[in-house]
Amino acid sequence: MAEEKEKKASAILIDVTYTMREGKPVIVLLMKGKRFFRLYDANFEPYFYLDAPKKEIPKIEKAKAPHAARAGLIPQAARVEEEERIIEGKTKALLKVFCNFPAAVPLIREELREFGAYEYRIQYAKRYMMDRGWQFFSRITYIRKGKYLQKILKCTPDVPLNFNTLAFDIETYNPQGMPKPKDDPVIMVSYATRKEAKVLTYKKIDKSFVETLKDEERMISEFCNVLKKEDVEFLVGYNSSVFDLPYLGERASALGVRLELGRDGSSFSVRKFAQKTIAKIRGRVHVDAYPIIRFMGLIGSLKISRYTLENAYIEITGKKSETKGKVQRLEIHKMWDDEKQLPLLAEYSRNDARETLEIAQRVLPMQIEMSKLVGLSLADVSTSTAGQLVESLLMFRSCRQGIIIPNKPHEGQVKERELNPIQGAFVKLPKPGIYDNMVVFDFRGLYPSIICSHNIDPYTLLPKGAGESDAYTSPLGHRFAKSPQGIIPKVLEEVVHLRSELKGKLKKLEPDSEEYSAVFAKSQALKILANSYYGYLAYARSRWYSRECAESVTAWGRHFIQHTISEAEKCEFEVLYGDTDSIFLLLGKKKKEDALSFMEKINKSLPGNMELELEGFYPRGVFVTKKVDKEGKGAKKKYALIDEKGRIKIRGFELVRRDWSAIAKKTQGDVLMAILKEGSKENAVKIVKDTIERLRTGKVPLEELTIYTQLKKDPSNYEIMSPELSAAKKAIKRGVKLEKGAMIGYVIAKKGASISEKAEIAEYAKDYDADYYINRQILPSVLKILAELGFSEDDLKFAGSQSNLGKYF
DNA sequence: GACTAGCGGGG
DNA sequence: GTGTACGCTAGTC
């Protein structure tokens, strides 16, 4: 082969992975030029740091290497260099041990256990990014030889880019509730881009946006063609990592058709962990919008009451969903079988793809800014927790400053940390009850300010009994050296500073301009980061975990929130509830403007970047406290609010799960609504009593009593009997086929001793156990709300004892 | 009280 | 993949 010439080039960096070629690791860079392409870098060696004198490094003859052995690789420490790094504030000479492939690093480290070791559990691609000092979505200028990177010239931040984005959604034939890919076909694949939104299917439907293929196989293949033809860069779905892609994958293999989603004709890969599933497609960026929305909802960046596609769309965009209420999910298979309903089903499908695209367009700018800031790829950012974002940023900065990255804790340490939770946040418990007209303020810049202004960092923390020195002493007595500045306050200060600069910039920009959106997205990302530092210090798996730091933060925090509460009281607001970083004030006779001017007044008096922010106005709310221990310490937050748009915000009530019967969910919802919309306890109680009466007299249909639970394992593999397992086993005896993954819809019937014994698959159940539904479904769900509003179980249960209730009304 | 198991989203 | 990550609740043993 002729020697390739060196050429100068530049492109945008999108993602980094690695592959093995001839026993050596090669970094694979996903780049965007005119199109996406791959660029390879063979000039990067895996390594870790060893705290050992140079001469004593033993020669590694062989290391246990189960994975590597399969590939015929022998882990080797290729060479060793001496390098100075900063550990706990002091410069130290360490050995940099280079290994022949990435997976060899932890293996070789294991062989050298007698020495201290660092940075031996850092993903190779991340190591690469850190050492290069690159950012994603930046322009890399380089010299290449063929597809190989020869020399790096520079990395410069790039202007915003438009990516070829396609959102997709599938519909499946679902005669038994959740479809089973083994039996139930995909009936439609819809997609939406900036230009068009289409539905692929294999039945004739008289709609211009429908393309009818010959069969399911060809429909799936056509979808792959569309990705190729459209040169899709970002492929977006909603819960697509868990549902759509795996489903398409299983159908494709059942049908014997190739699912060529990747740019190289490959399919996709899924990695599953505890609660996280990530699907990757080679040569494109697959983004599942669901975890993003969930994340933003949980941290309060978005106000979302339920995370269904339709609900998320409505609440994020403020628009109506075009097909809302027109299609019942359980009826989809019937619509497919009914010619007259096919057009509506196609519209529904197209609409789902459109809504997914719109949601993505709203949240991706922030995700991209986050990716640039913390050094994780877009796909990684979209599935990360707040702690992982902060950790990634700290790792990059630590590396850049020559500071050793602290090791991840061992499982034992994690357990110990979890058993010993951080205490100290201030909670002013509300008097349980129903309240009108509240204003809620969040105090979220509080903790970042505290961390920065007291130099709180695991490595500025002075040991107990250390001599006199210039230090900040927390209310708990922990002392933090005033200098040098710790890496955590240093990086956090940069984040906070940059954000306040951007906020200034935003004020001067046109709110509808493209620049405004870009700056806003970045400012949003910075805000999330700043607010995540405290949680990161207190997070058991954190590399920078410090109990002393975390509890010092909360201790100082109490001071400021208590100050704010007393100021509010001075201004004659009644402070209903305060927890950690938020306060709930009753407006009473005061106006909204009074609340806002109170906020401004407080903000003027706060040091640094501390800021009280308006979370919202709420016409009504219900508060319940559930004491966790005798002293009322650790009382759980339980409240429900209704905002001015009629949206409900619930904390701690857990309404919407399929493992509660419909009647329990409905009754709890009705009770909450009676309280929030009408402010009426009487109606709430009446709803409960009526429901109990209906249950007692056997008037409730079994559909409302069915509880759905999935069997995550094969029925024979369980250690413990549960109602769903017992119901499933009885059905299996009758010849029903139920295996791993089956959704069990069961009813608690009369016959049997334990709950499990009473459980019957809904279609075989002849009666129901009213006591179970009253005592284990209705009462617990509504008592969560009504118990501390002055009602006891008996008040709700005994319809005949009305006289007892007189005292409450 | 310790332990097991499932929820979320998707149809 | 330089692995094994949530936070909570109900029911069983």
PDB file of C-alpha atoms in Angstrom, chain A residues 571-714:
ATOM      1  CA  CYS A 571     -41.862  41.520  57.573  1.00  0.00           C
ATOM      2  CA  GLU A 572     -44.974  39.856  59.002  1.00  0.00           C
ATOM      3  CA  PHE A 573     -45.040  36.828  56.762  1.00  0.00           C
ATOM      4  CA  GLU A 574     -46.072  33.591  58.370  1.00  0.00           C
ATOM      5  CA  VAL A 575     -43.381  31.037  57.648  1.00  0.00           C
ATOM      6  CA  LEU A 576     -45.173  27.781  57.060  1.00  0.00           C
ATOM      7  CA  TYR A 577     -42.340  25.469  56.214  1.00  0.00           C
ATOM      8  CA  GLY A 578     -38.627  25.567  55.660  1.00  0.00           C
ATOM      9  CA  ASP A 579     -36.371  22.744  54.599  1.00  0.00           C
ATOM     10  CA  THR A 580     -32.658  22.959  53.879  1.00  0.00           C
ATOM     11  CA  ASP A 581     -32.780  25.493  51.088  1.00  0.00           C
ATOM     12  CA  SER A 582     -36.397  26.410  50.594  1.00  0.00           C
ATOM     13  CA  ILE A 583     -39.006  28.376  52.505  1.00  0.00           C
ATOM     14  CA  PHE A 584     -42.782  28.424  52.180  1.00  0.00           C
ATOM     15  CA  LEU A 585     -44.466  31.669  53.221  1.00  0.00           C
ATOM     16  CA  LEU A 586     -48.166  32.277  53.652  1.00  0.00           C
ATOM     17  CA  LEU A 587     -49.169  35.400  51.799  1.00  0.00           C
ATOM     18  CA  GLY A 588     -52.151  36.089  54.056  1.00  0.00           C
ATOM     19  CA  LYS A 589     -53.262  39.643  53.365  1.00  0.00           C
ATOM     20  CA  LYS A 590     -50.089  40.452  51.535  1.00  0.00           C
ATOM     21  CA  LYS A 591     -49.767  40.738  47.786  1.00  0.00           C
ATOM     22  CA  LYS A 592     -47.421  38.983  45.398  1.00  0.00           C
ATOM     23  CA  GLU A 593     -45.472  42.216  45.024  1.00  0.00           C
ATOM     24  CA  ASP A 594     -44.812  42.212  48.749  1.00  0.00           C
ATOM     25  CA  ALA A 595     -43.314  38.748  48.465  1.00  0.00           C
ATOM     26  CA  LEU A 596     -41.142  39.837  45.559  1.00  0.00           C
ATOM     27  CA  SER A 597     -39.905  42.914  47.348  1.00  0.00           C
ATOM     28  CA  PHE A 598     -39.140  40.787  50.388  1.00  0.00           C
ATOM     29  CA  MET A 599     -37.063  38.577  48.106  1.00  0.00           C
ATOM     30  CA  GLU A 600     -35.204  41.599  46.766  1.00  0.00           C
ATOM     31  CA  LYS A 601     -34.619  42.936  50.238  1.00  0.00           C
ATOM     32  CA  ILE A 602     -33.134  39.634  51.361  1.00  0.00           C
ATOM     33  CA  ASN A 603     -30.997  39.383  48.258  1.00  0.00           C
ATOM     34  CA  LYS A 604     -29.476  42.795  48.926  1.00  0.00           C
ATOM     35  CA  SER A 605     -28.416  41.680  52.375  1.00  0.00           C
ATOM     36  CA  LEU A 606     -26.847  38.395  51.289  1.00  0.00           C
ATOM     37  CA  PRO A 607     -23.112  38.112  50.759  1.00  0.00           C
ATOM     38  CA  GLY A 608     -21.485  36.940  47.535  1.00  0.00           C
ATOM     39  CA  ASN A 609     -23.597  35.093  45.046  1.00  0.00           C
ATOM     40  CA  MET A 610     -26.155  33.897  47.535  1.00  0.00           C
ATOM     41  CA  GLU A 611     -29.582  34.401  46.168  1.00  0.00           C
ATOM     42  CA  LEU A 612     -33.146  33.746  47.171  1.00  0.00           C
ATOM     43  CA  GLU A 613     -35.096  32.681  44.082  1.00  0.00           C
ATOM     44  CA  LEU A 614     -38.808  32.598  43.451  1.00  0.00           C
ATOM     45  CA  GLU A 615     -39.886  29.010  43.012  1.00  0.00           C
ATOM     46  CA  GLY A 616     -43.517  29.884  42.543  1.00  0.00           C
ATOM     47  CA  PHE A 617     -46.863  31.053  43.853  1.00  0.00           C
ATOM     48  CA  TYR A 618     -49.331  28.409  44.920  1.00  0.00           C
ATOM     49  CA  PRO A 619     -53.010  29.110  45.591  1.00  0.00           C
ATOM     50  CA  ARG A 620     -53.310  26.063  47.808  1.00  0.00           C
ATOM     51  CA  GLY A 621     -51.337  23.239  49.358  1.00  0.00           C
ATOM     52  CA  VAL A 622     -51.679  20.376  51.763  1.00  0.00           C
ATOM     53  CA  PHE A 623     -48.918  19.524  54.230  1.00  0.00           C
ATOM     54  CA  VAL A 624     -48.340  16.314  56.061  1.00  0.00           C
ATOM     55  CA  THR A 625     -45.418  15.366  58.242  1.00  0.00           C
ATOM     56  CA  LYS A 626     -44.363  11.845  58.745  1.00  0.00           C
ATOM     57  CA  LYS A 627     -42.061  11.568  61.691  1.00  0.00           C
ATOM     58  CA  VAL A 628     -39.301   9.113  61.122  1.00  0.00           C
ATOM     59  CA  ASP A 629     -38.073   8.923  64.697  1.00  0.00           C
ATOM     60  CA  LYS A 630     -39.340   9.957  68.118  1.00  0.00           C
ATOM     61  CA  GLU A 631     -37.688  13.342  68.086  1.00  0.00           C
ATOM     62  CA  GLY A 632     -39.124  14.111  64.701  1.00  0.00           C
ATOM     63  CA  LYS A 633     -35.659  14.219  63.217  1.00  0.00           C
ATOM     64  CA  GLY A 634     -35.454  13.382  59.554  1.00  0.00           C
ATOM     65  CA  ALA A 635     -39.155  14.051  59.067  1.00  0.00           C
ATOM     66  CA  LYS A 636     -40.049  13.375  55.484  1.00  0.00           C
ATOM     67  CA  LYS A 637     -41.173  16.038  53.111  1.00  0.00           C
ATOM     68  CA  LYS A 638     -44.738  15.387  52.216  1.00  0.00           C
ATOM     69  CA  TYR A 639     -46.807  17.992  50.535  1.00  0.00           C
ATOM     70  CA  ALA A 640     -48.929  18.644  47.513  1.00  0.00           C
ATOM     71  CA  LEU A 641     -49.331  22.036  45.912  1.00  0.00           C
ATOM     72  CA  ILE A 642     -51.502  23.332  43.149  1.00  0.00           C
ATOM     73  CA  ASP A 643     -50.071  26.156  41.084  1.00  0.00           C
ATOM     74  CA  GLU A 644     -51.878  28.986  39.349  1.00  0.00           C
ATOM     75  CA  LYS A 645     -52.243  26.959  36.172  1.00  0.00           C
ATOM     76  CA  GLY A 646     -53.891  24.124  38.082  1.00  0.00           C
ATOM     77  CA  ARG A 647     -50.797  21.945  37.922  1.00  0.00           C
ATOM     78  CA  ILE A 648     -50.182  19.752  40.903  1.00  0.00           C
ATOM     79  CA  LYS A 649     -46.805  19.408  42.497  1.00  0.00           C
ATOM     80  CA  ILE A 650     -46.513  16.420  44.757  1.00  0.00           C
ATOM     81  CA  ARG A 651     -43.687  15.440  47.054  1.00  0.00           C
ATOM     82  CA  GLY A 652     -43.687  12.154  48.885  1.00  0.00           C
ATOM     83  CA  PHE A 653     -47.134  10.762  48.076  1.00  0.00           C
ATOM     84  CA  GLU A 654     -46.257   8.368  45.230  1.00  0.00           C
ATOM     85  CA  LEU A 655     -49.524   8.282  43.350  1.00  0.00           C
ATOM     86  CA  VAL A 656     -48.872   6.911  39.948  1.00  0.00           C
ATOM     87  CA  ARG A 657     -47.528   3.406  40.031  1.00  0.00           C
ATOM     88  CA  ARG A 658     -48.952   0.401  38.294  1.00  0.00           C
ATOM     89  CA  ASP A 659     -48.493  -1.733  41.414  1.00  0.00           C
ATOM     90  CA  TRP A 660     -51.336   0.142  43.070  1.00  0.00           C
ATOM     91  CA  SER A 661     -54.896  -0.715  42.096  1.00  0.00           C
ATOM     92  CA  ALA A 662     -56.744   1.819  39.970  1.00  0.00           C
ATOM     93  CA  ILE A 663     -59.260   2.361  42.737  1.00  0.00           C
ATOM     94  CA  ALA A 664     -56.529   3.306  45.231  1.00  0.00           C
ATOM     95  CA  LYS A 665     -54.866   5.659  42.767  1.00  0.00           C
ATOM     96  CA  LYS A 666     -58.161   7.239  41.796  1.00  0.00           C
ATOM     97  CA  THR A 667     -59.350   7.686  45.358  1.00  0.00           C
ATOM     98  CA  GLN A 668     -56.071   9.220  46.435  1.00  0.00           C
ATOM     99  CA  GLY A 669     -56.124  11.541  43.437  1.00  0.00           C
ATOM    100  CA  ASP A 670     -59.727  12.531  44.094  1.00  0.00           C
ATOM    101  CA  VAL A 671     -58.983  13.218  47.749  1.00  0.00           C
ATOM    102  CA  LEU A 672     -56.019  15.377  46.811  1.00  0.00           C
ATOM    103  CA  MET A 673     -58.070  17.246  44.235  1.00  0.00           C
ATOM    104  CA  ALA A 674     -60.938  17.812  46.664  1.00  0.00           C
ATOM    105  CA  ILE A 675     -58.458  19.374  49.036  1.00  0.00           C
ATOM    106  CA  LEU A 676     -56.385  21.335  46.544  1.00  0.00           C
ATOM    107  CA  LYS A 677     -59.153  22.576  44.255  1.00  0.00           C
ATOM    108  CA  GLU A 678     -61.992  22.996  46.702  1.00  0.00           C
ATOM    109  CA  GLY A 679     -60.055  23.258  49.932  1.00  0.00           C
ATOM    110  CA  SER A 680     -62.553  20.837  51.379  1.00  0.00           C
ATOM    111  CA  LYS A 681     -61.761  18.130  53.923  1.00  0.00           C
ATOM    112  CA  GLU A 682     -65.432  17.143  54.084  1.00  0.00           C
ATOM    113  CA  ASN A 683     -65.602  16.183  50.440  1.00  0.00           C
ATOM    114  CA  ALA A 684     -62.340  14.350  50.740  1.00  0.00           C
ATOM    115  CA  VAL A 685     -63.702  12.250  53.581  1.00  0.00           C
ATOM    116  CA  LYS A 686     -66.927  11.633  51.729  1.00  0.00           C
ATOM    117  CA  ILE A 687     -65.006  10.322  48.737  1.00  0.00           C
ATOM    118  CA  VAL A 688     -63.171   7.842  50.954  1.00  0.00           C
ATOM    119  CA  LYS A 689     -66.324   6.686  52.718  1.00  0.00           C
ATOM    120  CA  ASP A 690     -68.201   6.235  49.476  1.00  0.00           C
ATOM    121  CA  THR A 691     -65.368   4.195  48.046  1.00  0.00           C
ATOM    122  CA  ILE A 692     -65.160   2.003  51.127  1.00  0.00           C
ATOM    123  CA  GLU A 693     -68.907   1.479  50.977  1.00  0.00           C
ATOM    124  CA  ARG A 694     -68.697   0.449  47.333  1.00  0.00           C
ATOM    125  CA  LEU A 695     -65.919  -1.993  48.191  1.00  0.00           C
ATOM    126  CA  ARG A 696     -67.850  -3.461  51.147  1.00  0.00           C
ATOM    127  CA  THR A 697     -70.942  -4.089  49.095  1.00  0.00           C
ATOM    128  CA  GLY A 698     -68.983  -5.790  46.335  1.00  0.00           C
ATOM    129  CA  LYS A 699     -69.845  -3.181  43.738  1.00  0.00           C
ATOM    130  CA  VAL A 700     -66.361  -2.492  42.462  1.00  0.00           C
ATOM    131  CA  PRO A 701     -65.487  -4.163  39.143  1.00  0.00           C
ATOM    132  CA  LEU A 702     -62.344  -6.288  39.125  1.00  0.00           C
ATOM    133  CA  GLU A 703     -60.612  -4.025  36.559  1.00  0.00           C
ATOM    134  CA  GLU A 704     -60.409  -1.298  39.163  1.00  0.00           C
ATOM    135  CA  LEU A 705     -58.892  -3.742  41.625  1.00  0.00           C
ATOM    136  CA  THR A 706     -56.222  -5.224  39.418  1.00  0.00           C
ATOM    137  CA  ILE A 707     -52.652  -4.660  40.503  1.00  0.00           C
ATOM    138  CA  TYR A 708     -49.943  -4.930  37.870  1.00  0.00           C
ATOM    139  CA  THR A 709     -46.504  -6.212  38.674  1.00  0.00           C
ATOM    140  CA  GLN A 710     -43.906  -7.565  36.333  1.00  0.00           C
ATOM    141  CA  LEU A 711     -42.001 -10.796  36.905  1.00  0.00           C
ATOM    142  CA  LYS A 712     -38.435  -9.667  36.367  1.00  0.00           C
ATOM    143  CA  LYS A 713     -37.094 -13.211  36.745  1.00  0.00           C
ATOM    144  CA  ASP A 714     -38.226 -16.619  35.593  1.00  0.00           C
TER     145      ASP A 714
END
